[in-house]
C-alpha atoms as a PDB file:
ATOM      1  CA  MET A   1     -76.476   7.959-104.248  1.00  0.00           C
ATOM      2  CA  ALA A   2     -77.559   4.569-102.957  1.00  0.00           C
ATOM      3  CA  TYR A   3     -74.386   2.583-103.629  1.00  0.00           C
ATOM      4  CA  LYS A   4     -73.977  -0.776-101.957  1.00  0.00           C
ATOM      5  CA  SER A   5     -71.943  -0.719 -98.753  1.00  0.00           C
ATOM      6  CA  ALA A   6     -69.563  -3.188-100.422  1.00  0.00           C
ATOM      7  CA  ALA A   7     -68.985  -0.686-103.237  1.00  0.00           C
ATOM      8  CA  TYR A   8     -67.979   2.027-100.759  1.00  0.00           C
ATOM      9  CA  GLN A   9     -65.647  -0.368 -98.943  1.00  0.00           C
ATOM     10  CA  LYS A  10     -64.067  -1.474-102.214  1.00  0.00           C
ATOM     11  CA  ALA A  11     -63.467   2.175-103.149  1.00  0.00           C
ATOM     12  CA  ILE A  12     -61.838   2.834 -99.766  1.00  0.00           C
ATOM     13  CA  ASN A  13     -59.604  -0.220-100.250  1.00  0.00           C
ATOM     14  CA  ILE A  14     -58.507   1.026-103.681  1.00  0.00           C
ATOM     15  CA  LEU A  15     -57.703   4.474-102.262  1.00  0.00           C
ATOM     16  CA  GLU A  16     -55.700   2.930 -99.422  1.00  0.00           C
ATOM     17  CA  ARG A  17     -53.685   0.808-101.859  1.00  0.00           C
ATOM     18  CA  ARG A  18     -52.968   3.873-104.009  1.00  0.00           C
ATOM     19  CA  ARG A  19     -51.832   5.848-100.979  1.00  0.00           C
ATOM     20  CA  GLU A  20     -49.629   3.029 -99.703  1.00  0.00           C
ATOM     21  CA  LYS A  21     -48.032   2.634-103.141  1.00  0.00           C
ATOM     22  CA  ALA A  22     -47.307   6.379-103.363  1.00  0.00           C
ATOM     23  CA  VAL A  23     -45.575   6.335 -99.963  1.00  0.00           C
ATOM     24  CA  LEU A  24     -43.626   3.147-100.706  1.00  0.00           C
ATOM     25  CA  ASP A  25     -42.450   4.396-104.120  1.00  0.00           C
ATOM     26  CA  ALA A  26     -41.380   7.722-102.599  1.00  0.00           C
ATOM     27  CA  ASN A  27     -39.372   5.968 -99.871  1.00  0.00           C
ATOM     28  CA  ILE A  28     -37.579   3.850-102.467  1.00  0.00           C
ATOM     29  CA  ARG A  29     -36.794   6.932-104.584  1.00  0.00           C
ATOM     30  CA  ARG A  30     -35.512   8.871-101.561  1.00  0.00           C
ATOM     31  CA  GLN A  31     -33.197   6.039-100.569  1.00  0.00           C
ATOM     32  CA  GLU A  32     -31.894   5.716-104.117  1.00  0.00           C
ATOM     33  CA  ILE A  33     -31.315   9.486-104.452  1.00  0.00           C
ATOM     34  CA  ARG A  34     -29.569   9.783-101.091  1.00  0.00           C
ATOM     35  CA  GLN A  35     -27.173   6.991-102.000  1.00  0.00           C
ATOM     36  CA  LYS A  36     -26.498   8.407-105.443  1.00  0.00           C
ATOM     37  CA  LEU A  37     -26.510  12.131-104.531  1.00  0.00           C
ATOM     38  CA  PRO A  38     -25.166  12.775-100.988  1.00  0.00           C
ATOM     39  CA  GLU A  39     -25.489  16.549-101.513  1.00  0.00           C
ATOM     40  CA  ILE A  40     -29.279  16.130-101.641  1.00  0.00           C
ATOM     41  CA  ASP A  41     -29.181  14.565 -98.186  1.00  0.00           C
ATOM     42  CA  GLU A  42     -27.174  17.544 -96.927  1.00  0.00           C
ATOM     43  CA  ILE A  43     -29.731  19.969 -98.364  1.00  0.00           C
ATOM     44  CA  GLN A  44     -32.563  18.051 -96.721  1.00  0.00           C
ATOM     45  CA  THR A  45     -30.789  18.280 -93.352  1.00  0.00           C
ATOM     46  CA  LYS A  46     -30.372  22.053 -93.744  1.00  0.00           C
ATOM     47  CA  LEU A  47     -34.027  22.479 -94.758  1.00  0.00           C
ATOM     48  CA  SER A  48     -35.144  20.525 -91.689  1.00  0.00           C
ATOM     49  CA  ALA A  49     -33.018  22.764 -89.463  1.00  0.00           C
ATOM     50  CA  ILE A  50     -34.574  25.869 -91.040  1.00  0.00           C
ATOM     51  CA  GLY A  51     -38.032  24.442 -90.422  1.00  0.00           C
ATOM     52  CA  ILE A  52     -37.251  23.947 -86.731  1.00  0.00           C
ATOM     53  CA  SER A  53     -35.940  27.498 -86.447  1.00  0.00           C
ATOM     54  CA  VAL A  54     -39.062  28.928 -88.087  1.00  0.00           C
ATOM     55  CA  SER A  55     -41.228  26.997 -85.638  1.00  0.00           C
ATOM     56  CA  LYS A  56     -39.322  28.411 -82.684  1.00  0.00           C
ATOM     57  CA  TYR A  57     -39.753  31.990 -83.930  1.00  0.00           C
ATOM     58  CA  PHE A  58     -43.522  31.533 -84.212  1.00  0.00           C
ATOM     59  CA  PHE A  59     -43.682  30.840 -80.468  1.00  0.00           C
ATOM     60  CA  ASP A  60     -41.431  33.793 -79.629  1.00  0.00           C
ATOM     61  CA  LYS A  61     -43.358  36.941 -78.697  1.00  0.00           C
ATOM     62  CA  LYS A  62     -40.617  39.197 -80.065  1.00  0.00           C
ATOM     63  CA  ASN A  63     -40.876  40.708 -83.528  1.00  0.00           C
ATOM     64  CA  ASN A  64     -38.743  38.359 -85.651  1.00  0.00           C
ATOM     65  CA  GLU A  65     -40.022  39.312 -89.091  1.00  0.00           C
ATOM     66  CA  ALA A  66     -36.547  40.099 -90.410  1.00  0.00           C
ATOM     67  CA  GLU A  67     -35.145  36.760 -89.201  1.00  0.00           C
ATOM     68  CA  LEU A  68     -38.106  34.883 -90.684  1.00  0.00           C
ATOM     69  CA  LYS A  69     -37.503  36.532 -94.061  1.00  0.00           C
ATOM     70  CA  LYS A  70     -33.858  35.464 -93.959  1.00  0.00           C
ATOM     71  CA  LEU A  71     -34.849  31.896 -93.175  1.00  0.00           C
ATOM     72  CA  GLU A  72     -37.439  31.924 -95.944  1.00  0.00           C
ATOM     73  CA  ALA A  73     -34.868  33.181 -98.456  1.00  0.00           C
ATOM     74  CA  ALA A  74     -32.394  30.506 -97.358  1.00  0.00           C
ATOM     75  CA  SER A  75     -35.049  27.825 -97.675  1.00  0.00           C
ATOM     76  CA  LEU A  76     -36.018  28.937-101.192  1.00  0.00           C
ATOM     77  CA  ALA A  77     -32.371  28.984-102.264  1.00  0.00           C
ATOM     78  CA  LEU A  78     -31.834  25.448-100.974  1.00  0.00           C
ATOM     79  CA  GLN A  79     -34.995  24.225-102.673  1.00  0.00           C
ATOM     80  CA  LYS A  80     -33.872  25.781-105.963  1.00  0.00           C
ATOM     81  CA  LYS A  81     -30.449  24.157-105.660  1.00  0.00           C
ATOM     82  CA  ARG A  82     -32.063  20.787-104.846  1.00  0.00           C
ATOM     83  CA  ALA A  83     -34.306  21.016-107.921  1.00  0.00           C
ATOM     84  CA  GLU A  84     -31.324  21.836-110.160  1.00  0.00           C
ATOM     85  CA  ILE A  85     -29.289  18.881-108.852  1.00  0.00           C
ATOM     86  CA  LEU A  86     -32.209  16.492-109.287  1.00  0.00           C
ATOM     87  CA  LYS A  87     -32.876  17.656-112.860  1.00  0.00           C
ATOM     88  CA  GLU A  88     -29.170  17.435-113.779  1.00  0.00           C
ATOM     89  CA  ASN A  89     -29.228  13.790-112.677  1.00  0.00           C
ATOM     90  CA  GLY A  90     -32.386  12.833-114.554  1.00  0.00           C
ATOM     91  CA  TYR A  91     -34.905  13.170-111.737  1.00  0.00           C
ATOM     92  CA  ASP A  92     -38.074  15.194-111.472  1.00  0.00           C
ATOM     93  CA  GLU A  93     -37.687  18.221-109.198  1.00  0.00           C
ATOM     94  CA  ASN A  94     -40.372  16.715-106.919  1.00  0.00           C
ATOM     95  CA  ALA A  95     -38.809  13.256-106.898  1.00  0.00           C
ATOM     96  CA  LEU A  96     -38.500  13.263-103.099  1.00  0.00           C
ATOM     97  CA  SER A  97     -42.232  13.778-102.603  1.00  0.00           C
ATOM     98  CA  GLU A  98     -45.043  11.233-102.827  1.00  0.00           C
ATOM     99  CA  LYS A  99     -46.595  11.025-106.303  1.00  0.00           C
ATOM    100  CA  TYR A 100     -50.231  10.396-105.548  1.00  0.00           C
ATOM    101  CA  PHE A 101     -52.664   9.063-108.135  1.00  0.00           C
ATOM    102  CA  CYS A 102     -54.833  12.102-107.346  1.00  0.00           C
ATOM    103  CA  ALA A 103     -52.877  15.241-106.472  1.00  0.00           C
ATOM    104  CA  ALA A 104     -56.013  17.035-105.237  1.00  0.00           C
ATOM    105  CA  CYS A 105     -56.969  14.695-102.376  1.00  0.00           C
ATOM    106  CA  LYS A 106     -53.627  12.843-102.088  1.00  0.00           C
ATOM    107  CA  ASP A 107     -55.551   9.576-102.460  1.00  0.00           C
ATOM    108  CA  THR A 108     -57.648  10.127 -99.338  1.00  0.00           C
ATOM    109  CA  GLY A 109     -60.860  10.328-101.397  1.00  0.00           C
ATOM    110  CA  TYR A 110     -61.871  13.693 -99.936  1.00  0.00           C
ATOM    111  CA  PHE A 111     -60.972  17.255-100.881  1.00  0.00           C
ATOM    112  CA  ASN A 112     -62.172  20.364 -99.004  1.00  0.00           C
ATOM    113  CA  ASN A 113     -64.399  18.125 -96.843  1.00  0.00           C
ATOM    114  CA  ARG A 114     -66.182  16.789 -99.927  1.00  0.00           C
ATOM    115  CA  MET A 115     -65.883  13.519-101.826  1.00  0.00           C
ATOM    116  CA  CYS A 116     -63.152  13.933-104.424  1.00  0.00           C
ATOM    117  CA  SER A 117     -63.879  13.352-108.104  1.00  0.00           C
ATOM    118  CA  CYS A 118     -61.390  10.447-108.098  1.00  0.00           C
ATOM    119  CA  HIS A 119     -63.433   8.748-105.360  1.00  0.00           C
ATOM    120  CA  LYS A 120     -66.597   9.203-107.425  1.00  0.00           C
ATOM    121  CA  GLU A 121     -64.898   7.711-110.495  1.00  0.00           C
ATOM    122  CA  ILE A 122     -63.852   4.644-108.503  1.00  0.00           C
ATOM    123  CA  LEU A 123     -67.458   4.153-107.356  1.00  0.00           C
ATOM    124  CA  LYS A 124     -68.687   4.485-110.943  1.00  0.00           C
ATOM    125  CA  GLU A 125     -66.169   1.951-112.211  1.00  0.00           C
ATOM    126  CA  ASN A 126     -67.064  -0.439-109.391  1.00  0.00           C
ATOM    127  CA  GLU A 127     -70.698  -0.100-110.441  1.00  0.00           C
ATOM    128  CA  ARG A 128     -69.827  -0.882-114.059  1.00  0.00           C
ATOM    129  CA  ASN A 129     -67.794  -3.922-113.008  1.00  0.00           C
ATOM    130  CA  MET A 130     -70.708  -5.237-110.967  1.00  0.00           C
ATOM    131  CA  LEU A 131     -72.999  -5.041-114.005  1.00  0.00           C
ATOM    132  CA  ARG A 132     -70.366  -6.494-116.319  1.00  0.00           C
ATOM    133  CA  ARG A 133     -70.546  -9.713-114.313  1.00  0.00           C
ATOM    134  CA  ASN A 134     -74.124 -10.260-115.512  1.00  0.00           C
ATOM    135  CA  ALA A 135     -74.512  -8.250-118.700  1.00  0.00           C
ATOM    136  CA  PRO A 136     -72.607  -7.045-121.819  1.00  0.00           C
ATOM    137  CA  LEU A 137     -72.621  -3.476-120.515  1.00  0.00           C
ATOM    138  CA  ASP A 138     -69.852  -2.112-122.753  1.00  0.00           C
ATOM    139  CA  GLU A 139     -71.476  -3.460-125.916  1.00  0.00           C
ATOM    140  CA  CYS A 140     -74.893  -1.980-125.164  1.00  0.00           C
ATOM    141  CA  THR A 141     -74.804   1.733-125.893  1.00  0.00           C
ATOM    142  CA  PHE A 142     -77.085   4.029-127.858  1.00  0.00           C
ATOM    143  CA  GLU A 143     -74.396   4.268-130.546  1.00  0.00           C
ATOM    144  CA  THR A 144     -74.379   0.487-131.097  1.00  0.00           C
ATOM    145  CA  PHE A 145     -78.179   0.216-131.290  1.00  0.00           C
ATOM    146  CA  ASP A 146     -78.684  -0.367-135.031  1.00  0.00           C
ATOM    147  CA  VAL A 147     -82.204   0.391-136.305  1.00  0.00           C
ATOM    148  CA  ARG A 148     -81.358  -1.070-139.745  1.00  0.00           C
ATOM    149  CA  TYR A 149     -82.285  -4.516-138.457  1.00  0.00           C
ATOM    150  CA  TYR A 150     -85.922  -3.459-138.068  1.00  0.00           C
ATOM    151  CA  PRO A 151     -88.264  -3.883-141.087  1.00  0.00           C
ATOM    152  CA  GLU A 152     -89.260  -0.850-143.138  1.00  0.00           C
ATOM    153  CA  THR A 153     -92.618  -2.327-144.125  1.00  0.00           C
ATOM    154  CA  VAL A 154     -95.436  -0.111-142.889  1.00  0.00           C
ATOM    155  CA  MET A 155     -97.792  -1.793-140.425  1.00  0.00           C
ATOM    156  CA  GLU A 156    -101.528  -1.302-139.872  1.00  0.00           C
ATOM    157  CA  ASN A 157    -100.908   1.811-137.792  1.00  0.00           C
ATOM    158  CA  ALA A 158     -99.114   3.471-140.755  1.00  0.00           C
ATOM    159  CA  ILE A 159     -95.667   3.187-139.135  1.00  0.00           C
ATOM    160  CA  SER A 160     -92.893   0.693-139.814  1.00  0.00           C
ATOM    161  CA  PRO A 161     -91.026  -1.233-137.083  1.00  0.00           C
ATOM    162  CA  ARG A 162     -87.900   0.744-138.052  1.00  0.00           C
ATOM    163  CA  GLN A 163     -89.631   4.091-137.597  1.00  0.00           C
ATOM    164  CA  LYS A 164     -90.980   2.865-134.294  1.00  0.00           C
ATOM    165  CA  ALA A 165     -87.525   1.713-133.172  1.00  0.00           C
ATOM    166  CA  GLU A 166     -86.076   5.105-134.147  1.00  0.00           C
ATOM    167  CA  LYS A 167     -88.657   6.909-132.020  1.00  0.00           C
ATOM    168  CA  ILE A 168     -88.071   4.577-129.070  1.00  0.00           C
ATOM    169  CA  LEU A 169     -84.301   5.030-129.387  1.00  0.00           C
ATOM    170  CA  GLU A 170     -84.705   8.815-129.307  1.00  0.00           C
ATOM    171  CA  SER A 171     -87.038   8.594-126.295  1.00  0.00           C
ATOM    172  CA  CYS A 172     -84.500   6.457-124.452  1.00  0.00           C
ATOM    173  CA  ARG A 173     -81.690   8.897-125.264  1.00  0.00           C
ATOM    174  CA  LYS A 174     -83.700  11.771-123.786  1.00  0.00           C
ATOM    175  CA  TYR A 175     -84.625   9.637-120.775  1.00  0.00           C
ATOM    176  CA  ALA A 176     -80.940   8.862-120.160  1.00  0.00           C
ATOM    177  CA  GLN A 177     -79.827  12.476-120.653  1.00  0.00           C
ATOM    178  CA  THR A 178     -82.305  13.728-118.062  1.00  0.00           C
ATOM    179  CA  PHE A 179     -82.088  10.736-115.713  1.00  0.00           C
ATOM    180  CA  TYR A 180     -82.281  11.518-112.004  1.00  0.00           C
ATOM    181  CA  GLU A 181     -83.354   9.752-108.794  1.00  0.00           C
ATOM    182  CA  HIS A 182     -87.070  10.243-109.506  1.00  0.00           C
ATOM    183  CA  SER A 183     -87.162   9.534-113.236  1.00  0.00           C
ATOM    184  CA  PRO A 184     -90.273   7.767-114.612  1.00  0.00           C
ATOM    185  CA  ASN A 185     -90.553   3.978-114.799  1.00  0.00           C
ATOM    186  CA  LEU A 186     -90.216   2.255-118.182  1.00  0.00           C
ATOM    187  CA  MET A 187     -91.654  -0.984-119.543  1.00  0.00           C
ATOM    188  CA  PHE A 188     -90.080  -2.509-122.677  1.00  0.00           C
ATOM    189  CA  MET A 189     -92.339  -5.017-124.434  1.00  0.00           C
ATOM    190  CA  GLY A 190     -91.700  -7.109-127.529  1.00  0.00           C
ATOM    191  CA  LYS A 191     -90.604 -10.494-128.752  1.00  0.00           C
ATOM    192  CA  THR A 192     -87.194 -12.033-128.064  1.00  0.00           C
ATOM    193  CA  GLY A 193     -84.173 -10.365-129.635  1.00  0.00           C
ATOM    194  CA  LEU A 194     -85.610  -6.934-130.385  1.00  0.00           C
ATOM    195  CA  GLY A 195     -83.179  -4.851-128.325  1.00  0.00           C
ATOM    196  CA  LYS A 196     -85.045  -4.442-125.040  1.00  0.00           C
ATOM    197  CA  THR A 197     -82.033  -5.424-122.939  1.00  0.00           C
ATOM    198  CA  HIS A 198     -79.717  -3.382-125.163  1.00  0.00           C
ATOM    199  CA  LEU A 199     -81.689  -0.174-124.555  1.00  0.00           C
ATOM    200  CA  SER A 200     -82.019  -0.929-120.833  1.00  0.00           C
ATOM    201  CA  LEU A 201     -78.252  -1.288-120.486  1.00  0.00           C
ATOM    202  CA  ALA A 202     -77.610   1.826-122.583  1.00  0.00           C
ATOM    203  CA  ILE A 203     -79.699   3.742-120.039  1.00  0.00           C
ATOM    204  CA  ALA A 204     -77.787   2.000-117.230  1.00  0.00           C
ATOM    205  CA  ASN A 205     -74.505   3.213-118.746  1.00  0.00           C
ATOM    206  CA  ALA A 206     -75.764   6.795-118.753  1.00  0.00           C
ATOM    207  CA  ALA A 207     -77.091   6.539-115.187  1.00  0.00           C
ATOM    208  CA  ILE A 208     -73.758   5.187-113.913  1.00  0.00           C
ATOM    209  CA  ASN A 209     -71.883   7.993-115.701  1.00  0.00           C
ATOM    210  CA  LYS A 210     -74.038  10.458-113.763  1.00  0.00           C
ATOM    211  CA  GLY A 211     -73.066   8.812-110.495  1.00  0.00           C
ATOM    212  CA  TYR A 212     -76.219   6.772-109.860  1.00  0.00           C
ATOM    213  CA  SER A 213     -76.254   3.189-108.606  1.00  0.00           C
ATOM    214  CA  VAL A 214     -77.786   0.485-110.799  1.00  0.00           C
ATOM    215  CA  VAL A 215     -78.904  -3.066-110.089  1.00  0.00           C
ATOM    216  CA  TYR A 216     -79.481  -5.200-113.188  1.00  0.00           C
ATOM    217  CA  GLY A 217     -80.688  -8.780-113.369  1.00  0.00           C
ATOM    218  CA  SER A 218     -83.218 -11.145-114.842  1.00  0.00           C
ATOM    219  CA  SER A 219     -86.446 -11.537-112.916  1.00  0.00           C
ATOM    220  CA  GLN A 220     -85.581 -15.209-112.468  1.00  0.00           C
ATOM    221  CA  ASN A 221     -82.227 -14.507-110.800  1.00  0.00           C
ATOM    222  CA  ILE A 222     -83.413 -11.594-108.676  1.00  0.00           C
ATOM    223  CA  LEU A 223     -86.567 -13.266-107.390  1.00  0.00           C
ATOM    224  CA  SER A 224     -84.734 -16.546-106.796  1.00  0.00           C
ATOM    225  CA  ASP A 225     -82.050 -14.814-104.701  1.00  0.00           C
ATOM    226  CA  LEU A 226     -84.625 -12.851-102.712  1.00  0.00           C
ATOM    227  CA  GLN A 227     -86.488 -16.066-101.953  1.00  0.00           C
ATOM    228  CA  SER A 228     -83.231 -17.693-100.787  1.00  0.00           C
ATOM    229  CA  GLU A 229     -82.504 -14.651 -98.609  1.00  0.00           C
ATOM    230  CA  ASN A 230     -85.995 -14.852 -97.109  1.00  0.00           C
ATOM    231  CA  PHE A 231     -85.326 -18.446 -96.044  1.00  0.00           C
ATOM    232  CA  GLY A 232     -81.877 -17.652 -94.649  1.00  0.00           C
ATOM    233  CA  ARG A 233     -79.869 -19.184 -97.495  1.00  0.00           C
ATOM    234  CA  THR A 234     -77.585 -16.207 -98.069  1.00  0.00           C
ATOM    235  CA  GLU A 235     -74.187 -17.829 -98.705  1.00  0.00           C
ATOM    236  CA  ASN A 236     -74.381 -17.901-102.527  1.00  0.00           C
ATOM    237  CA  ILE A 237     -76.816 -15.122-103.396  1.00  0.00           C
ATOM    238  CA  TYR A 238     -75.885 -12.126-105.559  1.00  0.00           C
ATOM    239  CA  TYR A 239     -78.989  -9.972-105.040  1.00  0.00           C
ATOM    240  CA  ASN A 240     -80.514  -8.929-101.730  1.00  0.00           C
ATOM    241  CA  GLU A 241     -83.754  -7.164-100.884  1.00  0.00           C
ATOM    242  CA  TYR A 242     -82.166  -3.989 -99.539  1.00  0.00           C
ATOM    243  CA  ASP A 243     -80.154  -3.323-102.721  1.00  0.00           C
ATOM    244  CA  VAL A 244     -83.055  -4.198-105.029  1.00  0.00           C
ATOM    245  CA  LEU A 245     -85.437  -1.849-103.219  1.00  0.00           C
ATOM    246  CA  SER A 246     -82.931   0.961-102.574  1.00  0.00           C
ATOM    247  CA  THR A 247     -80.772   1.230-105.711  1.00  0.00           C
ATOM    248  CA  ASP A 248     -81.170   4.412-107.741  1.00  0.00           C
ATOM    249  CA  LEU A 249     -82.141   2.411-110.848  1.00  0.00           C
ATOM    250  CA  LEU A 250     -83.428  -1.168-110.944  1.00  0.00           C
ATOM    251  CA  ILE A 251     -83.482  -3.043-114.261  1.00  0.00           C
ATOM    252  CA  LEU A 252     -85.686  -6.121-114.053  1.00  0.00           C
ATOM    253  CA  ASP A 253     -84.982  -8.014-117.262  1.00  0.00           C
ATOM    254  CA  ASP A 254     -87.020 -10.790-118.892  1.00  0.00           C
ATOM    255  CA  LEU A 255     -90.018 -10.500-116.592  1.00  0.00           C
ATOM    256  CA  GLY A 256     -92.052 -13.663-116.995  1.00  0.00           C
ATOM    257  CA  THR A 257     -89.140 -16.110-117.147  1.00  0.00           C
ATOM    258  CA  GLU A 258     -89.088 -16.551-113.357  1.00  0.00           C
ATOM    259  CA  TYR A 259     -90.516 -19.596-111.611  1.00  0.00           C
ATOM    260  CA  LYS A 260     -93.997 -18.496-110.601  1.00  0.00           C
ATOM    261  CA  ASN A 261     -95.382 -19.311-107.190  1.00  0.00           C
ATOM    262  CA  SER A 262     -97.145 -17.387-104.462  1.00  0.00           C
ATOM    263  CA  TYR A 263     -93.827 -16.134-103.097  1.00  0.00           C
ATOM    264  CA  SER A 264     -92.436 -14.881-106.417  1.00  0.00           C
ATOM    265  CA  ILE A 265     -95.700 -13.053-107.181  1.00  0.00           C
ATOM    266  CA  ALA A 266     -95.742 -11.453-103.707  1.00  0.00           C
ATOM    267  CA  CYS A 267     -92.047 -10.557-104.004  1.00  0.00           C
ATOM    268  CA  LEU A 268     -92.541  -8.992-107.436  1.00  0.00           C
ATOM    269  CA  TYR A 269     -95.462  -6.946-106.120  1.00  0.00           C
ATOM    270  CA  ASN A 270     -93.346  -5.754-103.196  1.00  0.00           C
ATOM    271  CA  ILE A 271     -90.521  -4.655-105.511  1.00  0.00           C
ATOM    272  CA  ILE A 272     -92.811  -2.779-107.877  1.00  0.00           C
ATOM    273  CA  ASN A 273     -94.982  -1.221-105.172  1.00  0.00           C
ATOM    274  CA  THR A 274     -92.133  -0.250-102.830  1.00  0.00           C
ATOM    275  CA  ARG A 275     -90.113   1.428-105.558  1.00  0.00           C
ATOM    276  CA  ILE A 276     -93.208   3.321-106.744  1.00  0.00           C
ATOM    277  CA  LEU A 277     -93.799   4.568-103.201  1.00  0.00           C
ATOM    278  CA  LYS A 278     -90.113   5.559-102.903  1.00  0.00           C
ATOM    279  CA  LYS A 279     -90.309   7.220-106.336  1.00  0.00           C
ATOM    280  CA  LYS A 280     -87.289   5.230-107.474  1.00  0.00           C
ATOM    281  CA  PRO A 281     -87.174   4.417-111.209  1.00  0.00           C
ATOM    282  CA  THR A 282     -87.471   0.839-112.435  1.00  0.00           C
ATOM    283  CA  ILE A 283     -87.059  -0.465-115.969  1.00  0.00           C
ATOM    284  CA  ILE A 284     -88.808  -3.726-116.793  1.00  0.00           C
ATOM    285  CA  SER A 285     -88.502  -5.743-120.003  1.00  0.00           C
ATOM    286  CA  THR A 286     -90.753  -8.622-120.994  1.00  0.00           C
ATOM    287  CA  ASN A 287     -91.483 -10.813-123.998  1.00  0.00           C
ATOM    288  CA  TYR A 288     -95.176 -10.864-123.084  1.00  0.00           C
ATOM    289  CA  ASP A 289     -97.858  -8.704-124.625  1.00  0.00           C
ATOM    290  CA  PHE A 290    -100.539  -7.033-122.507  1.00  0.00           C
ATOM    291  CA  GLY A 291    -102.977  -9.938-122.888  1.00  0.00           C
ATOM    292  CA  GLN A 292    -100.463 -12.518-121.658  1.00  0.00           C
ATOM    293  CA  PHE A 293     -99.302 -10.208-118.915  1.00  0.00           C
ATOM    294  CA  ASN A 294    -102.799  -9.834-117.500  1.00  0.00           C
ATOM    295  CA  GLU A 295    -103.306 -13.605-117.525  1.00  0.00           C
ATOM    296  CA  ILE A 296    -100.098 -14.356-115.596  1.00  0.00           C
ATOM    297  CA  TYR A 297     -99.973 -11.629-112.948  1.00  0.00           C
ATOM    298  CA  ASP A 298    -102.682 -10.495-110.568  1.00  0.00           C
ATOM    299  CA  MET A 299    -104.444  -7.155-110.801  1.00  0.00           C
ATOM    300  CA  ARG A 300    -102.326  -5.525-108.062  1.00  0.00           C
ATOM    301  CA  ILE A 301     -99.219  -5.862-110.231  1.00  0.00           C
ATOM    302  CA  THR A 302    -100.746  -5.125-113.627  1.00  0.00           C
ATOM    303  CA  SER A 303    -102.673  -2.061-112.416  1.00  0.00           C
ATOM    304  CA  ARG A 304     -99.558  -0.509-110.890  1.00  0.00           C
ATOM    305  CA  ILE A 305     -97.526  -1.116-114.027  1.00  0.00           C
ATOM    306  CA  ALA A 306    -100.320   0.236-116.235  1.00  0.00           C
ATOM    307  CA  GLY A 307    -100.640   3.360-114.111  1.00  0.00           C
ATOM    308  CA  GLU A 308     -96.998   4.067-113.260  1.00  0.00           C
ATOM    309  CA  TYR A 309     -94.945   2.847-116.236  1.00  0.00           C
ATOM    310  CA  SER A 310     -94.406   4.298-119.698  1.00  0.00           C
ATOM    311  CA  THR A 311     -94.655   1.424-122.180  1.00  0.00           C
ATOM    312  CA  LEU A 312     -92.337   1.102-125.183  1.00  0.00           C
ATOM    313  CA  ILE A 313     -93.207  -1.705-127.615  1.00  0.00           C
ATOM    314  CA  LEU A 314     -90.576  -2.918-130.088  1.00  0.00           C
ATOM    315  CA  GLU A 315     -91.631  -4.912-133.148  1.00  0.00           C
ATOM    316  CA  GLY A 316     -89.861  -6.887-135.843  1.00  0.00           C
ATOM    317  CA  GLN A 317     -87.833 -10.096-136.157  1.00  0.00           C
ATOM    318  CA  ASP A 318     -85.225 -11.509-133.748  1.00  0.00           C
ATOM    319  CA  ILE A 319     -82.146  -9.357-134.443  1.00  0.00           C
ATOM    320  CA  ARG A 320     -79.754 -11.981-133.088  1.00  0.00           C
ATOM    321  CA  TYR A 321     -81.148 -14.458-135.598  1.00  0.00           C
ATOM    322  CA  ILE A 322     -80.847 -11.940-138.447  1.00  0.00           C
ATOM    323  CA  LYS A 323     -77.219 -11.203-137.521  1.00  0.00           C
END
């Protein structure tokens, strides 16, 4: 998955903090138990001595199987006694050990030479937090997409806006369920307030849950930051070209609201064309219809969108106004 390098570093930092906390808490518990229960300290000393003896026998060429069994039995007896004493005094039998957030990887992030599921969950949550900075991610799910706000009046094509919205919602659900790194591109079209952003973010939620990286932003913000980056003004930018071109899913919202100049047009073409060549899915939303779109953008952009994007057109009245 093409997560940002900062996301990986943040995950590593979280794992390190978890590990440090587990060790610190265990040290505090051990000190408390040793002061309160001196017999536990005695048992620990005996167990350490047994461990040293076992190690010595392993390096001895003589057959010491009988001695090793005696030591093992003694060790088990001491461990049982330790557990009983701890329980009698209100402690967990493993109170002397570190209590890691993830018992499988012990908060290292890796288990059996593979990334642990806890590490993956941290990356997913980091990805959600990044999107939450710019969008109401938690509010925009398929379950909260309410088709009742779309008119039931049948249009010229013998279908109502509500029926159309229902079909689009179902298409987006299927798209999200089967999302992978080479999913098709989508283009949401329709007037302001018809749920284009809502459906885009619902798909983003599903993609993140599957472990894919997502970059979301308005065309104005993304293109503005990329222009600043191009001119070396990188101190206050949120988006950069590498992440925009490499993320598993790019959501380019409100296409058409950006300041249009030769650079923004060239930059938009580069984003669309590069991601098509890389076979990386992009979701675009716009308030423009096809006629307006063709007037604003040159043929290189419009032809690629027409040929490589599935278009979903929402119709009706501004839902935010109705609410």
